[in-house]
mmCIF file of the C-alpha atoms, coordinates in Angstrom:
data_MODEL
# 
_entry.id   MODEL 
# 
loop_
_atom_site.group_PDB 
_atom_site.id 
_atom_site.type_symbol 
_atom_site.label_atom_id 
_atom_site.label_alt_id 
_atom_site.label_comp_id 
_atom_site.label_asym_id 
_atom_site.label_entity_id 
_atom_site.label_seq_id 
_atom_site.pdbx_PDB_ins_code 
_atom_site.Cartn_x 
_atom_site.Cartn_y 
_atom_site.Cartn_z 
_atom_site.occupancy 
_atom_site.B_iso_or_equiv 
_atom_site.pdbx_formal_charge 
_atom_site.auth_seq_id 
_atom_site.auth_comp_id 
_atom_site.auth_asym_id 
_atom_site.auth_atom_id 
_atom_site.pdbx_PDB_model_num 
ATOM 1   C CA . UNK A 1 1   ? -23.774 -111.031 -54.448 1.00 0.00 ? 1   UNK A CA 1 
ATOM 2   C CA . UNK A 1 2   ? -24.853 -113.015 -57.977 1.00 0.00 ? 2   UNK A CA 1 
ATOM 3   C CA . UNK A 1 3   ? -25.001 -116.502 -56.197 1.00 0.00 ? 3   UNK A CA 1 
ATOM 4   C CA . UNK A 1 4   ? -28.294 -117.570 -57.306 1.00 0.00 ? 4   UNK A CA 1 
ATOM 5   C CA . UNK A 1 5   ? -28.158 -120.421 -54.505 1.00 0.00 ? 5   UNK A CA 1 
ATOM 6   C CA . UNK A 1 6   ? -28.481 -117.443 -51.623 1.00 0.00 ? 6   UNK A CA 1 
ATOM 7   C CA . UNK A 1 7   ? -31.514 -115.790 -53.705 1.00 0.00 ? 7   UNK A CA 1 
ATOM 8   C CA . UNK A 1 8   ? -34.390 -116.166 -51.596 1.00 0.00 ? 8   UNK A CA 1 
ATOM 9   C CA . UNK A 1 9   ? -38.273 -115.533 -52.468 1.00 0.00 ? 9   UNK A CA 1 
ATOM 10  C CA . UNK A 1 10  ? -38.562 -112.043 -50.143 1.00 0.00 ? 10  UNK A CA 1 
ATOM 11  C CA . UNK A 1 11  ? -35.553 -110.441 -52.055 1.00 0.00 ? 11  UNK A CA 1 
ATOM 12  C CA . UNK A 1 12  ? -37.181 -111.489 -55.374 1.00 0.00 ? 12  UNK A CA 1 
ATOM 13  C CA . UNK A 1 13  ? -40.467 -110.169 -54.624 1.00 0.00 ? 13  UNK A CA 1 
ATOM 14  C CA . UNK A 1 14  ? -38.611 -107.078 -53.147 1.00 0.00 ? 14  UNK A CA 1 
ATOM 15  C CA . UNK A 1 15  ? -36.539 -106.587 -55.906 1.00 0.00 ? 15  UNK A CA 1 
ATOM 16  C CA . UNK A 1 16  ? -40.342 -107.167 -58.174 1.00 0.00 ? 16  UNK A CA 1 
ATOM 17  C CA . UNK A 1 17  ? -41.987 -104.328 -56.795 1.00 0.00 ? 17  UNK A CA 1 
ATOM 18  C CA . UNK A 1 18  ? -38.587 -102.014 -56.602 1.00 0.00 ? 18  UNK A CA 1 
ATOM 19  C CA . UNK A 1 19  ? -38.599 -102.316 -59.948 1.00 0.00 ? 19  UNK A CA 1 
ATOM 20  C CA . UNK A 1 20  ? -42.229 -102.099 -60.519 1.00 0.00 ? 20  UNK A CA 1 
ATOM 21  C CA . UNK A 1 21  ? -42.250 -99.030  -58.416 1.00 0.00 ? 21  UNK A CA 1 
ATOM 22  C CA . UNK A 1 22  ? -39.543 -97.772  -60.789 1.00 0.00 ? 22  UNK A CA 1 
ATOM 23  C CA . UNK A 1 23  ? -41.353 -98.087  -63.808 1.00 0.00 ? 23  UNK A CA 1 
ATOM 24  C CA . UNK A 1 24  ? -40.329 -101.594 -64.778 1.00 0.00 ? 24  UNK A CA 1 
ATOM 25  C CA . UNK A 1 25  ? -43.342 -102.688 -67.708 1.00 0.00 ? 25  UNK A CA 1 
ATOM 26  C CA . UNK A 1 26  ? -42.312 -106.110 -68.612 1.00 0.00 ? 26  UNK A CA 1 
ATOM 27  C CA . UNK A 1 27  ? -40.956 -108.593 -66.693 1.00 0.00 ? 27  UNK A CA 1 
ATOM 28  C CA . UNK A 1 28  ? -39.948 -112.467 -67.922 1.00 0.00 ? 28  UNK A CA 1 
ATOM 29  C CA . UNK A 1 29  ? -40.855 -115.199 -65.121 1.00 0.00 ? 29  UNK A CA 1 
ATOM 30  C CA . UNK A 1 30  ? -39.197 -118.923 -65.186 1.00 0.00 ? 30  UNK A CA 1 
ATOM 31  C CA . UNK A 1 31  ? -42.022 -120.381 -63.258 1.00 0.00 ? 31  UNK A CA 1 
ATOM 32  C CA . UNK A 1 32  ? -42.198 -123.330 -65.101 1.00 0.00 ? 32  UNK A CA 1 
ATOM 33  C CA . UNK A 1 33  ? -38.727 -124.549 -64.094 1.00 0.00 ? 33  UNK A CA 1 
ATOM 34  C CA . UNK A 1 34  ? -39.710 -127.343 -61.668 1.00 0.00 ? 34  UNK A CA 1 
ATOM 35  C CA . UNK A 1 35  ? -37.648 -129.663 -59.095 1.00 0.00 ? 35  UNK A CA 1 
ATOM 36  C CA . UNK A 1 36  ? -38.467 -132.852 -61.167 1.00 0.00 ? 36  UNK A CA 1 
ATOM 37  C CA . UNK A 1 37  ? -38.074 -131.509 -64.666 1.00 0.00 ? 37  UNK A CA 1 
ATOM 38  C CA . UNK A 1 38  ? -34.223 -130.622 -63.728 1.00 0.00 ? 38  UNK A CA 1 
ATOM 39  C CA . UNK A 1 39  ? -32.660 -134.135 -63.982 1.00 0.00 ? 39  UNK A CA 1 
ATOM 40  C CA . UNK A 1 40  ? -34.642 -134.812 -67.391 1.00 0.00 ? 40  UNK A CA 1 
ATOM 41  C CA . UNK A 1 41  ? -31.716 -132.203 -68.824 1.00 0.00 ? 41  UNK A CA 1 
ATOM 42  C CA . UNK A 1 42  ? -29.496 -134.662 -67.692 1.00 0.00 ? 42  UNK A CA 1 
ATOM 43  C CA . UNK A 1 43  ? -28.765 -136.107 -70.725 1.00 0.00 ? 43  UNK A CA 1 
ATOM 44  C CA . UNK A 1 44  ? -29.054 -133.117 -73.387 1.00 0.00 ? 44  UNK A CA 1 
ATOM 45  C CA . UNK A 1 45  ? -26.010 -132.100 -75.399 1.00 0.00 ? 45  UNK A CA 1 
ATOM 46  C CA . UNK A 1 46  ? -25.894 -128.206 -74.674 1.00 0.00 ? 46  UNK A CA 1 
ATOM 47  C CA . UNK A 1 47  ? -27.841 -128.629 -71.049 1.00 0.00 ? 47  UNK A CA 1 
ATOM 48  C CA . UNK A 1 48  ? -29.648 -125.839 -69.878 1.00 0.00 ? 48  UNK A CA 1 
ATOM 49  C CA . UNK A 1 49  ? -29.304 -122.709 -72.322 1.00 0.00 ? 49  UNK A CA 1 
ATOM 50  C CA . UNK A 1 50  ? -31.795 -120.039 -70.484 1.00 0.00 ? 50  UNK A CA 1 
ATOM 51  C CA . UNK A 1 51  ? -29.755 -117.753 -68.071 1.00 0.00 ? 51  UNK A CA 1 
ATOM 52  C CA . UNK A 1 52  ? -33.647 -117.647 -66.280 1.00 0.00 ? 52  UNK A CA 1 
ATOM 53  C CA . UNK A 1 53  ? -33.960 -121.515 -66.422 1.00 0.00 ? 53  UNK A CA 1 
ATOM 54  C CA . UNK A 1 54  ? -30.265 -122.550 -64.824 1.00 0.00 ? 54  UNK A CA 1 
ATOM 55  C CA . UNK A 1 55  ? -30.521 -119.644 -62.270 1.00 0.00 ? 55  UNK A CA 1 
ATOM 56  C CA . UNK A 1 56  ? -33.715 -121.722 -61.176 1.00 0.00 ? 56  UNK A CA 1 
ATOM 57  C CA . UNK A 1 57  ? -32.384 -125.185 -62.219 1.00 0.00 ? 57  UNK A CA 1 
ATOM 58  C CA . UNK A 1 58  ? -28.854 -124.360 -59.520 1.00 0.00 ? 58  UNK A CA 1 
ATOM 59  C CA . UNK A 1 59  ? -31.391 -123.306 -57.003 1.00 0.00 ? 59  UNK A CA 1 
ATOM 60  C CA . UNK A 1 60  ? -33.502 -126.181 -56.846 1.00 0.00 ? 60  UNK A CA 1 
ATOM 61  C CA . UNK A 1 61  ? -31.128 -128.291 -56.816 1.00 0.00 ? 61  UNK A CA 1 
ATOM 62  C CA . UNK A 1 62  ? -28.760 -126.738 -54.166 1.00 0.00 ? 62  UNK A CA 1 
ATOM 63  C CA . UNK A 1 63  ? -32.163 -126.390 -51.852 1.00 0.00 ? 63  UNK A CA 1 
ATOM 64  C CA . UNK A 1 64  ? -33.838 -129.608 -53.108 1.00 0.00 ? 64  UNK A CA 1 
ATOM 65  C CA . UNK A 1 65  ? -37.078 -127.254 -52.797 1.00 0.00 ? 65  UNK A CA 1 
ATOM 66  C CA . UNK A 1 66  ? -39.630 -126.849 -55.640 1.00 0.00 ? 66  UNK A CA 1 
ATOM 67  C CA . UNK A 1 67  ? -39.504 -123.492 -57.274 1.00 0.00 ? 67  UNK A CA 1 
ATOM 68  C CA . UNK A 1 68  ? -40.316 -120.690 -55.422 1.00 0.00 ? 68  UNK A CA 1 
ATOM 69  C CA . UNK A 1 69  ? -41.750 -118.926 -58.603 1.00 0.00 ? 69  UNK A CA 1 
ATOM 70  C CA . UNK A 1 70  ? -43.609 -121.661 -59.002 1.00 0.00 ? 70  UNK A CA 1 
ATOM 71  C CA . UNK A 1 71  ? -44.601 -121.885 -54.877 1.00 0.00 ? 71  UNK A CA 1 
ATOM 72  C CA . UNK A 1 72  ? -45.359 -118.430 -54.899 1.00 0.00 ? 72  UNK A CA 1 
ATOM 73  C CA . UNK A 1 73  ? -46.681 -118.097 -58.716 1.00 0.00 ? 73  UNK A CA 1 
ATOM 74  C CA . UNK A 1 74  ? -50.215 -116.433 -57.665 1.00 0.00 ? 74  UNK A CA 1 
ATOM 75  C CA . UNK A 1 75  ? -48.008 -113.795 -55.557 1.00 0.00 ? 75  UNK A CA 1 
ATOM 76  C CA . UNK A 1 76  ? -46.724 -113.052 -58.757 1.00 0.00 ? 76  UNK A CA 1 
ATOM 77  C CA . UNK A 1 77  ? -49.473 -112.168 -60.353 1.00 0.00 ? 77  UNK A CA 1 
ATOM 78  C CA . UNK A 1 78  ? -51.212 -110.365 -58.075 1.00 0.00 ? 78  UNK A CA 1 
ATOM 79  C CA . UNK A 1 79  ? -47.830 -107.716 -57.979 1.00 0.00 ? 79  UNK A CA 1 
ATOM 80  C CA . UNK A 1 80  ? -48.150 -107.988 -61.497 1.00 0.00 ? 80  UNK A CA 1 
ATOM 81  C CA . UNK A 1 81  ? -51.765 -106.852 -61.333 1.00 0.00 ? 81  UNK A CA 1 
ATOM 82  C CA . UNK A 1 82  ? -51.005 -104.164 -58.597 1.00 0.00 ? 82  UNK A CA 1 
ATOM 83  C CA . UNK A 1 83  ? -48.422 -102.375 -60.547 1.00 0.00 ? 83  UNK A CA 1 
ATOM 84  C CA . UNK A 1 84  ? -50.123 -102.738 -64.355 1.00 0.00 ? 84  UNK A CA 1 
ATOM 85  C CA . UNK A 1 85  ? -47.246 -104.581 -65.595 1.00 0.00 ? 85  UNK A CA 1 
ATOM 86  C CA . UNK A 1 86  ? -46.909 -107.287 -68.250 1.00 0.00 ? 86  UNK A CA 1 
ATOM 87  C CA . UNK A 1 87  ? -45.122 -110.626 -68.032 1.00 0.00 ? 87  UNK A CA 1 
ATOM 88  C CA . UNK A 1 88  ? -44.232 -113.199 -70.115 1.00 0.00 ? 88  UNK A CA 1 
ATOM 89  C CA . UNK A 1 89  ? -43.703 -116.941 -68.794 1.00 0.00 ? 89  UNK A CA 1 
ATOM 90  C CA . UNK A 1 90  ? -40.182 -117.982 -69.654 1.00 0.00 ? 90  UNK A CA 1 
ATOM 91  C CA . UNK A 1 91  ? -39.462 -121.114 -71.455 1.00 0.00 ? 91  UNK A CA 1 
ATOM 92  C CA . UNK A 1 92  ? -36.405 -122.081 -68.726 1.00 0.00 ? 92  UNK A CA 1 
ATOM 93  C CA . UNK A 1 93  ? -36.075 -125.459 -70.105 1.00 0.00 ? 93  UNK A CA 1 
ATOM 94  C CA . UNK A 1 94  ? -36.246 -124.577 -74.291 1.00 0.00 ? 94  UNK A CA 1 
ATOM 95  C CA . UNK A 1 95  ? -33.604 -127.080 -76.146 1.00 0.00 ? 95  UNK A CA 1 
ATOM 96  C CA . UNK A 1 96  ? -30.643 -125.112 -76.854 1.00 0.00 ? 96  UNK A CA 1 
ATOM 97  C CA . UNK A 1 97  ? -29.867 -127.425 -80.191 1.00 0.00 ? 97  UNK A CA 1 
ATOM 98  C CA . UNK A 1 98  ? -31.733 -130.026 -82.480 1.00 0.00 ? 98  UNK A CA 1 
ATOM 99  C CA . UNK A 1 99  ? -30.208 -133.098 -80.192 1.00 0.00 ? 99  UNK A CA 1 
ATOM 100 C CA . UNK A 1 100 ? -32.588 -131.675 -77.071 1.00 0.00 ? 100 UNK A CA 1 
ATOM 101 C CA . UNK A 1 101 ? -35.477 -130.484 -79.320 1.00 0.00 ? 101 UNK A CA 1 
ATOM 102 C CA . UNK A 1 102 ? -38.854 -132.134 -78.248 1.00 0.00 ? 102 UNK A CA 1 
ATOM 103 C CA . UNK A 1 103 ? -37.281 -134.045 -75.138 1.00 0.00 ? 103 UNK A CA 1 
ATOM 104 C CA . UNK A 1 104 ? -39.216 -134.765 -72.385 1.00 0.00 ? 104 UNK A CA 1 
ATOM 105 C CA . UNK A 1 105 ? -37.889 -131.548 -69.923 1.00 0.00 ? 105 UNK A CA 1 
ATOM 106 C CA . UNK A 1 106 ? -39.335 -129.431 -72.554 1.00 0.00 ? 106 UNK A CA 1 
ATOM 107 C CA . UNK A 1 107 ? -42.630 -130.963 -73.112 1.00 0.00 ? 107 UNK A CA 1 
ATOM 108 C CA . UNK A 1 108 ? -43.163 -130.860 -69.204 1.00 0.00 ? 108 UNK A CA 1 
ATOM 109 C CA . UNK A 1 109 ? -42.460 -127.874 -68.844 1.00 0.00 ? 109 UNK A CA 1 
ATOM 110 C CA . UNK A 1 110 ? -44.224 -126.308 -71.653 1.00 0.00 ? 110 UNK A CA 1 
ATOM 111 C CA . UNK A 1 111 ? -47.554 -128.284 -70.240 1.00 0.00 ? 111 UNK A CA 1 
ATOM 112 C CA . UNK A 1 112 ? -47.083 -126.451 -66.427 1.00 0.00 ? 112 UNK A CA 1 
ATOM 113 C CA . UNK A 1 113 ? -46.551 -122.894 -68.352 1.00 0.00 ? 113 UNK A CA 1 
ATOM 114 C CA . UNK A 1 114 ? -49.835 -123.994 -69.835 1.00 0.00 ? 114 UNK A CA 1 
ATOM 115 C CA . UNK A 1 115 ? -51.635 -124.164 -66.572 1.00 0.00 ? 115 UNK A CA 1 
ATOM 116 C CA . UNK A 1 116 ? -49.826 -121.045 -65.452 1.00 0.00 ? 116 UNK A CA 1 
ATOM 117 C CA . UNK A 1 117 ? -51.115 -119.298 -67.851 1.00 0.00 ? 117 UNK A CA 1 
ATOM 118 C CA . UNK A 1 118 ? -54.590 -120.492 -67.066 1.00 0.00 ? 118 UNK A CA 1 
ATOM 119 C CA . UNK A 1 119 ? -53.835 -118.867 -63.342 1.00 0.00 ? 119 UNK A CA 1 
ATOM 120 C CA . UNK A 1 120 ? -52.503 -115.758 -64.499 1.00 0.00 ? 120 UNK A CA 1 
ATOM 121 C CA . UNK A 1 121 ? -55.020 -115.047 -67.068 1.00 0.00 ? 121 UNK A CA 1 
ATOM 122 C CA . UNK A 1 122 ? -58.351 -115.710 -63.675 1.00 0.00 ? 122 UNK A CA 1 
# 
């Protein structure tokens, strides 16, 4: 129903290979939204600006559970791998003005999409 509290890990890695099935090419992943890197936007002036990143952000928070795209991050790849298609990693925590630029929810963030990266490129 659009609540991203009720989304759950089997209907997004349904809804992956659905799509993949489908003919989906491309698909943008907000792994590197974390549990702990959510209350470092506490104090930014226009929060969390990535539709990908505050779906994540509410859902961690309303579970107090890490990620599950981060959890389940090798899944993803190996779907991704299965069905030829290309992903980008999505940067869920990105400042949305100068006051957040270079804070420290986007420097820890951008250092766990570089070790995703690492895994997805093995």
């Amino acid at each position: 129903d659009g609540d991203p509290e009720k989304l759950t890990w089997e209907v997004f890695r349904d809804t992956l290979i659905e799509q993949a099935e489908q003919g989906v090419d491309y698909f943008t992943i907000h792994a590197g939204v974390r549990l702990a890197y959510v209350p470092l936007t506490a104090r930014r002036v226009t929060g969390i600006v990535s539709r990908g990143g505050s779906i994540m952000a509410r859902w961690c928070l309303a579970h107090h559970q890490e990620s599950f795209l981060f959890e389940r991050f090798d899944e993803i790849c190996d779907i991704m791998r299965r069905y030829d298609v290309s992903f980008s990693l999505g940067d869920g925590l990105r400042p949305g003005s100068i006051a957040d630029a270079n804070d420290e929810a986007q420097f820890a963030e951008l250092e766990t999409l570089g070790e995703l990266t690492k895994i997805a490129w093995a």
